[in-house]
């Protein structure tokens, strides 16, 4: 685990500006229903995570809880849906932790996912800003949360898949073939998209006008404001990009693969991610200065998704 040095002085955060590939730390330890006991299922999920790792580069500062600065990760357990808190949570630089598992979601829901919430007890404003912003935006909490948010950061989150659905687990997601069942790869891509802030981030919500998403990258890709579904957390059902129904609309049909489209990636750019084809990994350098007293507590809303 990377260590961060903290000096007690006036507040300023300096981070390296070169972007690194993001890394998913996939945690199967909260999967008591053994949805992921089959290695093929893990392989497909990891292929979906690998897609984003290959396309998204950014600089995420590490979160290192220590002494009077404690970051507590909050999320819904993937195997039970019960609220969980991990006190003194740490996550490495450029890394997102995702807890995955299965449970019966009922109805027509295939998966639910999203970024987690947090509780924070910090004696240092720098620690608080760092942990919440992870160096995104201008390095402050206000740039990634609330009405002025223009970027997004998270420690990670949780994703749960329905144990009752008829899934198709593809042992080679690079080839397209006929199949029956609901494509697990497509749904995994969709739920990871939510963990990355699609439909959830304040930087997403702040660009919604009259039921449409108005992010500049998305408008450029789509040719204008993009109509959203009623919950304002997906593209309108049936929205297409590049001749394919988007992955980030709310539904998927049996026997259909939906890869992530250009419009889906444009939304991730609008939320604040650096999306590129060939990310260049560069070790980040970080200095933190700051001293103050604050105590924050928050739990992000989690969206239920029929993917
Ligand atoms: Zn969704």
Short mmCIF file of C-alpha atoms and ligand atoms in Angstrom, two decimals:
data_model
loop_
_atom_site.label_atom_id
_atom_site.label_comp_id
_atom_site.label_asym_id
_atom_site.label_seq_id
_atom_site.Cartn_x
_atom_site.Cartn_y
_atom_site.Cartn_z
CA UNK A 1 0.00 0.00 0.00
CA UNK A 2 1.41 3.35 -1.02
CA UNK A 3 2.18 5.66 1.86
CA UNK A 4 1.38 9.35 1.82
CA UNK A 5 3.36 11.85 3.81
CA UNK A 6 1.34 14.48 5.59
CA UNK A 7 2.78 17.77 6.76
CA UNK A 8 0.80 20.13 8.97
CA UNK A 9 0.68 23.40 7.05
CA UNK A 10 -1.69 25.51 4.93
CA UNK A 11 -3.89 23.58 2.52
CA UNK A 12 -2.82 22.72 -0.97
CA UNK A 13 -2.82 19.57 -3.01
CA UNK A 14 -0.35 18.99 -5.80
CA UNK A 15 -0.72 15.95 -8.00
CA UNK A 16 1.06 14.73 -11.07
CA UNK A 17 -0.88 15.60 -14.24
CA UNK A 18 0.03 12.51 -16.21
CA UNK A 19 -2.76 10.00 -16.35
CA UNK A 20 -2.44 6.33 -15.45
CA UNK A 21 -4.60 3.43 -16.43
CA UNK A 22 -7.19 2.72 -13.76
CA UNK A 23 -7.15 -0.69 -12.11
CA UNK A 24 -10.09 -2.63 -10.72
CA UNK A 25 -9.46 -4.54 -7.51
CA UNK A 26 -12.24 -7.13 -7.75
CA UNK A 27 -13.28 -8.55 -4.39
CA UNK A 28 -15.28 -11.81 -4.35
CA UNK A 29 -15.25 -12.19 -0.56
CA UNK A 30 -18.89 -11.05 -0.10
CA UNK A 31 -20.42 -13.68 -2.37
CA UNK A 32 -21.95 -16.14 0.09
CA UNK A 33 -24.39 -17.38 -2.57
CA UNK A 34 -21.38 -18.55 -4.63
CA UNK A 35 -22.49 -16.80 -7.80
CA UNK A 36 -18.82 -16.45 -8.75
CA UNK A 37 -17.67 -19.91 -7.66
CA UNK A 38 -17.38 -20.81 -11.35
CA UNK A 39 -14.12 -19.42 -12.76
CA UNK A 40 -15.71 -18.74 -16.16
CA UNK A 41 -18.03 -16.22 -14.50
CA UNK A 42 -15.05 -14.45 -12.90
CA UNK A 43 -13.27 -14.44 -16.24
CA UNK A 44 -16.20 -12.75 -17.97
CA UNK A 45 -16.53 -10.12 -15.23
CA UNK A 46 -12.80 -9.47 -15.34
CA UNK A 47 -13.00 -9.10 -19.12
CA UNK A 48 -15.63 -6.40 -18.62
CA UNK A 49 -13.46 -4.63 -16.02
CA UNK A 50 -10.50 -5.05 -18.37
CA UNK A 51 -12.36 -3.19 -21.09
CA UNK A 52 -12.56 -0.09 -18.89
CA UNK A 53 -8.99 -0.54 -17.69
CA UNK A 54 -7.89 -0.43 -21.32
CA UNK A 55 -9.87 2.71 -22.11
CA UNK A 56 -9.88 4.88 -19.00
CA UNK A 57 -6.85 6.69 -17.70
CA UNK A 58 -6.87 9.10 -14.80
CA UNK A 59 -4.96 9.98 -11.67
CA UNK A 60 -6.67 8.69 -8.56
CA UNK A 61 -4.89 9.44 -5.32
CA UNK A 62 -4.60 6.62 -2.81
CA UNK A 63 -6.75 6.64 0.32
CA UNK A 64 -4.71 5.67 3.36
CA UNK A 65 -6.60 5.79 6.64
CA UNK A 66 -4.29 6.43 9.57
CA UNK A 67 -4.58 7.69 13.14
CA UNK A 68 -7.10 10.53 13.38
CA UNK A 69 -7.83 10.38 9.64
CA UNK A 70 -10.24 7.55 8.94
CA UNK A 71 -12.16 6.78 5.74
CA UNK A 72 -15.05 4.34 6.12
CA UNK A 73 -16.38 2.70 2.95
CA UNK A 74 -20.15 2.16 2.87
CA UNK A 75 -22.00 0.00 0.39
CA UNK A 76 -24.69 -2.64 0.05
CA UNK A 77 -23.34 -6.16 0.33
CA UNK A 78 -23.64 -7.81 -3.09
CA UNK A 79 -24.84 -11.11 -1.64
CA UNK A 80 -27.46 -9.77 0.79
CA UNK A 81 -28.19 -6.14 -0.10
CA UNK A 82 -27.58 -5.25 3.55
CA UNK A 83 -25.69 -2.05 4.31
CA UNK A 84 -22.03 -2.66 5.10
CA UNK A 85 -19.35 -0.36 6.49
CA UNK A 86 -15.62 -1.07 6.33
CA UNK A 87 -13.84 1.22 8.77
CA UNK A 88 -10.31 2.42 8.13
CA UNK A 89 -10.67 1.66 4.45
CA UNK A 90 -7.64 1.97 2.16
CA UNK A 91 -7.37 1.86 -1.60
CA UNK A 92 -4.21 2.19 -3.71
CA UNK A 93 -3.56 4.94 -6.22
CA UNK A 94 -5.41 4.63 -9.54
CA UNK A 95 -7.38 1.70 -8.13
CA UNK A 96 -11.10 1.15 -7.63
CA UNK A 97 -12.30 -1.65 -5.37
CA UNK A 98 -15.45 -3.43 -6.49
CA UNK A 99 -17.30 -5.96 -4.34
CA UNK A 100 -19.21 -8.39 -6.52
CA UNK A 101 -21.60 -11.21 -5.85
CA UNK A 102 -25.03 -12.61 -6.59
CA UNK A 103 -28.42 -12.65 -4.97
CA UNK A 104 -32.02 -12.94 -6.04
CA UNK A 105 -32.97 -9.45 -7.23
CA UNK A 106 -36.56 -10.30 -8.10
CA UNK A 107 -38.70 -9.02 -10.92
CA UNK A 108 -36.92 -8.26 -14.16
CA UNK A 109 -33.72 -6.92 -12.64
CA UNK A 110 -30.52 -8.52 -13.89
CA UNK A 111 -28.01 -6.46 -11.96
CA UNK A 112 -27.64 -3.56 -9.59
CA UNK A 113 -24.49 -1.54 -9.17
CA UNK A 114 -23.07 1.75 -8.23
CA UNK A 115 -20.36 3.65 -6.51
CA UNK A 116 -20.24 3.36 -2.74
CA UNK A 117 -20.76 5.95 -0.07
CA UNK A 118 -18.52 6.79 2.80
CA UNK A 119 -18.16 8.07 6.30
CA UNK A 120 -15.21 10.28 7.10
CA UNK A 121 -13.56 11.28 10.32
CA UNK A 122 -10.63 13.54 9.58
CA UNK A 123 -8.35 15.85 11.53
CA UNK A 124 -6.88 17.09 8.25
CA UNK A 125 -8.79 18.95 5.53
CA UNK A 126 -6.22 17.68 3.08
CA UNK A 127 -6.97 14.10 4.03
CA UNK A 128 -10.69 14.75 3.64
CA UNK A 129 -10.36 16.47 0.27
CA UNK A 130 -7.93 13.84 -0.92
CA UNK A 131 -10.06 10.90 0.17
CA UNK A 132 -13.25 12.30 -1.34
CA UNK A 133 -11.83 13.84 -4.53
CA UNK A 134 -8.89 11.45 -4.99
CA UNK A 135 -7.27 14.41 -6.77
CA UNK A 136 -10.09 14.78 -9.31
CA UNK A 137 -11.62 18.13 -10.19
CA UNK A 138 -9.56 20.80 -8.43
CA UNK A 139 -8.77 18.45 -5.58
CA UNK A 140 -11.62 19.65 -3.40
CA UNK A 141 -14.75 17.88 -2.26
CA UNK A 142 -16.89 20.62 -3.82
CA UNK A 143 -15.55 19.88 -7.29
CA UNK A 144 -16.73 16.26 -7.18
CA UNK A 145 -19.84 16.54 -5.03
CA UNK A 146 -22.84 18.84 -4.95
CA UNK A 147 -24.24 21.47 -7.30
CA UNK A 148 -20.81 22.65 -8.46
CA UNK A 149 -19.38 19.21 -9.20
CA UNK A 150 -17.71 18.93 -12.59
CA UNK A 151 -15.70 15.75 -12.02
CA UNK A 152 -16.18 12.45 -10.24
CA UNK A 153 -14.25 10.28 -7.83
CA UNK A 154 -15.01 7.18 -5.85
CA UNK A 155 -13.21 4.50 -3.84
CA UNK A 156 -15.19 1.91 -5.80
CA UNK A 157 -18.48 0.27 -5.01
CA UNK A 158 -20.54 -2.89 -5.24
CA UNK A 159 -22.33 -4.82 -7.95
CA UNK A 160 -24.84 -7.64 -7.55
CA UNK A 161 -26.14 -9.96 -10.24
CA UNK A 162 -29.42 -11.82 -10.18
CA UNK A 163 -29.03 -15.49 -9.26
CA UNK A 164 -32.37 -16.48 -10.84
CA UNK A 165 -31.84 -15.24 -14.40
CA UNK A 166 -30.92 -17.35 -17.37
CA UNK A 167 -27.41 -16.05 -18.06
CA UNK A 168 -25.06 -16.55 -20.95
CA UNK A 169 -21.44 -16.70 -19.80
CA UNK A 170 -19.20 -16.29 -22.83
CA UNK A 171 -15.79 -17.94 -22.54
CA UNK A 172 -14.48 -15.65 -25.30
CA UNK A 173 -15.99 -12.19 -25.30
CA UNK A 174 -13.89 -11.10 -28.26
CA UNK A 175 -16.00 -13.10 -30.70
CA UNK A 176 -19.69 -12.67 -31.43
CA UNK A 177 -21.86 -15.74 -31.81
CA UNK A 178 -25.52 -16.66 -31.51
CA UNK A 179 -26.60 -17.49 -27.99
CA UNK A 180 -29.64 -17.65 -25.77
CA UNK A 181 -29.90 -16.18 -22.31
CA UNK A 182 -28.97 -12.76 -20.99
CA UNK A 183 -25.42 -11.75 -21.83
CA UNK A 184 -23.50 -11.48 -18.59
CA UNK A 185 -20.65 -9.57 -20.26
CA UNK A 186 -23.03 -6.83 -21.43
CA UNK A 187 -24.68 -6.50 -18.02
CA UNK A 188 -21.28 -6.43 -16.27
CA UNK A 189 -20.19 -3.59 -18.58
CA UNK A 190 -23.40 -1.76 -17.73
CA UNK A 191 -23.10 -2.09 -13.96
CA UNK A 192 -19.43 -1.09 -13.95
CA UNK A 193 -20.52 1.98 -15.90
CA UNK A 194 -22.75 2.92 -12.95
CA UNK A 195 -19.87 2.38 -10.53
CA UNK A 196 -17.95 4.87 -12.69
CA UNK A 197 -20.72 7.39 -12.07
CA UNK A 198 -23.00 6.95 -15.05
CA UNK A 199 -26.48 8.03 -13.91
CA UNK A 200 -25.21 8.57 -10.35
CA UNK A 201 -22.43 11.18 -10.21
CA UNK A 202 -23.28 14.75 -9.30
CA UNK A 203 -21.25 15.73 -12.37
CA UNK A 204 -23.81 13.69 -14.34
CA UNK A 205 -26.82 15.22 -12.60
CA UNK A 206 -25.45 18.73 -13.05
CA UNK A 207 -25.57 18.36 -16.84
CA UNK A 208 -29.22 17.32 -17.09
CA UNK A 209 -31.61 19.87 -18.57
CA UNK A 210 -35.28 19.15 -19.19
CA UNK A 211 -34.88 15.38 -19.20
CA UNK A 212 -31.86 15.42 -21.50
CA UNK A 213 -28.14 15.02 -20.87
CA UNK A 214 -26.22 18.00 -22.20
CA UNK A 215 -22.58 17.04 -21.63
CA UNK A 216 -20.52 18.44 -24.49
CA UNK A 217 -18.88 15.14 -25.45
CA UNK A 218 -22.20 13.34 -25.43
CA UNK A 219 -23.88 16.05 -27.48
CA UNK A 220 -21.04 15.95 -29.99
CA UNK A 221 -21.33 12.17 -30.28
CA UNK A 222 -25.12 12.10 -30.48
CA UNK A 223 -25.73 15.30 -32.42
CA UNK A 224 -27.53 17.17 -29.66
CA UNK A 225 -28.92 16.72 -26.15
CA UNK A 226 -29.51 13.05 -25.36
CA UNK A 227 -32.96 12.06 -24.07
CA UNK A 228 -32.92 10.16 -20.77
CA UNK A 229 -35.23 7.61 -19.19
CA UNK A 230 -37.72 8.64 -16.52
CA UNK A 231 -35.25 8.09 -13.70
CA UNK A 232 -32.71 10.37 -15.43
CA UNK A 233 -30.08 7.69 -14.79
CA UNK A 234 -29.90 6.02 -18.22
CA UNK A 235 -30.22 6.99 -21.84
CA UNK A 236 -33.83 6.67 -23.00
CA UNK A 237 -34.65 3.05 -23.74
CA UNK A 238 -33.60 2.16 -27.29
CA UNK A 239 -31.07 4.97 -27.74
CA UNK A 240 -28.54 4.02 -30.41
CA UNK A 241 -24.96 5.00 -31.17
CA UNK A 242 -22.91 3.82 -34.12
CA UNK A 243 -25.67 1.48 -35.27
CA UNK A 244 -26.01 -0.36 -31.96
CA UNK A 245 -28.35 0.14 -29.03
CA UNK A 246 -26.30 1.76 -26.29
CA UNK A 247 -25.07 -0.29 -23.36
CA UNK A 248 -26.11 2.49 -20.98
CA UNK A 249 -29.82 2.40 -21.77
CA UNK A 250 -31.97 0.61 -19.17
CA UNK A 251 -32.75 -2.71 -20.82
CA UNK A 252 -31.25 -5.64 -22.68
CA UNK A 253 -32.96 -8.45 -24.57
CA UNK A 254 -32.34 -12.19 -24.44
CA UNK A 255 -29.65 -13.29 -26.89
CA UNK A 256 -28.25 -9.79 -27.46
CA UNK A 257 -24.75 -8.49 -26.81
CA UNK A 258 -24.44 -4.75 -26.27
CA UNK A 259 -20.89 -3.51 -26.29
CA UNK A 260 -20.05 -0.08 -24.89
CA UNK A 261 -20.75 2.47 -27.62
CA UNK A 262 -19.08 5.77 -28.44
CA UNK A 263 -21.97 7.63 -26.82
CA UNK A 264 -21.54 5.62 -23.60
CA UNK A 265 -17.84 6.50 -23.50
CA UNK A 266 -18.64 10.14 -24.26
CA UNK A 267 -20.80 10.23 -21.13
CA UNK A 268 -17.92 8.92 -19.04
CA UNK A 269 -15.78 11.76 -20.43
CA UNK A 270 -18.49 14.27 -19.53
CA UNK A 271 -18.61 12.88 -15.99
CA UNK A 272 -14.89 13.56 -15.71
CA UNK A 273 -12.98 10.44 -16.72
CA UNK A 274 -10.11 10.57 -19.15
CA UNK A 275 -11.11 8.06 -21.79
CA UNK A 276 -8.50 7.10 -24.32
CA UNK A 277 -7.44 4.20 -26.48
CA UNK A 278 -3.85 3.94 -25.28
CA UNK A 279 -3.35 5.17 -21.73
CA UNK A 280 0.23 5.90 -20.71
CA UNK A 281 1.00 4.74 -17.18
CA UNK A 282 3.20 7.16 -15.26
CA UNK A 283 3.94 6.91 -11.54
CA UNK A 284 2.14 9.68 -9.70
CA UNK A 285 3.77 12.05 -7.23
CA UNK A 286 1.66 13.43 -4.42
CA UNK A 287 2.19 15.91 -1.63
CA UNK A 288 -0.46 16.83 0.88
CA UNK A 289 -0.46 19.82 3.21
CA UNK A 290 -3.16 20.71 5.63
CA UNK A 291 -4.57 20.85 9.10
CA UNK A 292 -8.11 21.41 10.25
CA UNK A 293 -10.86 19.68 12.13
CA UNK A 294 -13.88 18.29 10.39
CA UNK A 295 -16.14 15.32 10.52
CA UNK A 296 -18.23 14.29 7.54
CA UNK A 297 -20.69 11.53 6.97
CA UNK A 298 -22.36 10.61 3.76
CA UNK A 299 -23.94 7.70 2.01
CA UNK A 300 -24.50 7.94 -1.71
CA UNK A 301 -27.80 6.88 -3.13
CA UNK A 302 -27.65 3.60 -4.94
CA UNK A 303 -29.68 3.10 -8.08
CA UNK A 304 -31.57 -0.07 -8.81
CA UNK A 305 -31.17 -0.96 -12.40
CA UNK A 306 -32.88 -3.32 -14.72
CA UNK A 307 -30.04 -3.66 -17.15
ZN1 LIG B 1 -28.41 0.79 -15.44
#
